[in-house]
Amino acid sequence: MTSLSDLPIRDDLRGKTPYGAPQKVVPVALNVNENTHPVPDDVAADIVARVATAIGGVNRYPDREFTELRESLAHYLGHGLTPENIWAANGSNEVIQQILQAFGGPGRSLLGFTPTYSMYPLLASGTGTVWLAGARDAEFELSPETAVAEITRLDPDIVILCAPNNPTGTPLSLETIAAAYDAARGMVVVDEAYAEFMPEGEPSALTLLPGRPRLLVSRTMSKAFAFAGARVGYLAADPAAVDALRLVRLPYHLSALTQAAAVGALAHSDEMLGMVGEIRVQRDRLVRELAGLGYRPHRSGSNFVLFGGVADPHATFEALLAQGVLIRDVGIPGHLRVTAGTEAETTAFLTALASLGRPDGAQSSAAAPVGSES
């Protein structure tokens, strides 16, 4: 049988592994940071009606500029943004890929602060951009001083900041983002895929856009909007940066069906985001109860929790999987990551984990978790 190594693949792609998380059918899947709440029935009905209308015109190419979607996204984001500030693509991964196609490429570099989203180096490789791994502070934090020092040391063409960071959940201050922008000579991308899960009133990097034409703020509808299967990502930036992405996008890259579905979901943004508060409750519950079980959960502003103190991550992962609970081994020694699901899913995970015994070997004085705290 022919293997990948037998093909004349690019030399810089040899030995690399495609991105992917285990795809298993289990009762409780908490491994890929999805919003595990379904789309509300009335919203789903409206989306289906809009898609049905769009079907009537699929013999024609879709609106290349996805005008209505950009208007809807600008309205949702606020901050004085107009459709000219907005771009969208098939998931935020494609948005970032287009940024690298426009501003990266052979002879240019992308700096990220590891551990961070594992797709960044893969997207860099796919576009011929050199990946540079910058250091973080203790507990996966990133201070303005450290960000500036690493940018000065590595002199990248593009800086990408994941805020909150995946897979650690670590929030990122606006001070760090502003300092990074001032220190960088090229584009600065803030990936806010999990921004809606930050505490109420926490400012977004969108507030930093005025006067910063090299700043791009990426978002997604996959997480808070429970729209992972629809594949809609977007960004806000100076109109000139948006024009740069037009140079590299494929013709008609957003289908008429995708556009119709996304516009429908955004028309019900309040209802679609109504579940975010419950997810925050379950995330905070995970932090409390993981600590009570003897683990070391890290600070999280996202819809997941990274926890340390795991003696054998692979064995713990397999033991949970045997009980029908799928979480994520992200490759950080002594750590695992779990998505905050529904109350029932969170309880199932905590109960299964508690059944494995405390990681420190001490006797647990508490019963297995049975529900969220009031």
Short mmCIF file of N, CA and C in Angstrom, two decimals, residues 51 99 122 147 157 198 225 231 249 267 273 291:
data_model
loop_
_atom_site.label_atom_id
_atom_site.label_comp_id
_atom_site.label_asym_id
_atom_site.label_seq_id
_atom_site.Cartn_x
_atom_site.Cartn_y
_atom_site.Cartn_z
N VAL A 51 -32.57 28.74 4.71
CA VAL A 51 -31.78 27.87 3.84
C VAL A 51 -32.65 27.34 2.70
N ILE A 99 -5.21 34.97 6.29
CA ILE A 99 -4.28 35.98 6.82
C ILE A 99 -2.85 35.59 6.50
N LEU A 122 0.41 24.28 11.98
CA LEU A 122 0.00 23.55 10.79
C LEU A 122 -0.42 24.51 9.68
N ALA A 147 5.60 39.23 26.35
CA ALA A 147 5.20 39.33 24.95
C ALA A 147 6.15 40.23 24.18
N ASP A 157 7.05 38.37 11.39
CA ASP A 157 6.25 39.16 10.45
C ASP A 157 4.80 39.24 10.91
N MET A 198 -15.93 34.85 28.27
CA MET A 198 -15.26 35.66 29.27
C MET A 198 -16.29 36.24 30.24
N PHE A 225 -22.12 30.24 19.67
CA PHE A 225 -23.34 30.16 18.87
C PHE A 225 -23.80 28.72 18.61
N ARG A 231 -19.67 25.85 10.13
CA ARG A 231 -18.36 26.35 9.68
C ARG A 231 -18.43 27.81 9.26
N ARG A 249 -8.54 34.92 -1.23
CA ARG A 249 -9.70 34.05 -1.03
C ARG A 249 -10.05 33.36 -2.34
N ALA A 267 -29.63 36.59 13.54
CA ALA A 267 -30.91 37.27 13.79
C ALA A 267 -31.49 36.89 15.15
N LEU A 273 -27.19 32.97 22.32
CA LEU A 273 -26.19 33.16 23.37
C LEU A 273 -26.77 32.99 24.77
N ALA A 291 -10.59 20.91 41.76
CA ALA A 291 -9.69 21.20 42.89
C ALA A 291 -10.06 20.33 44.08
#
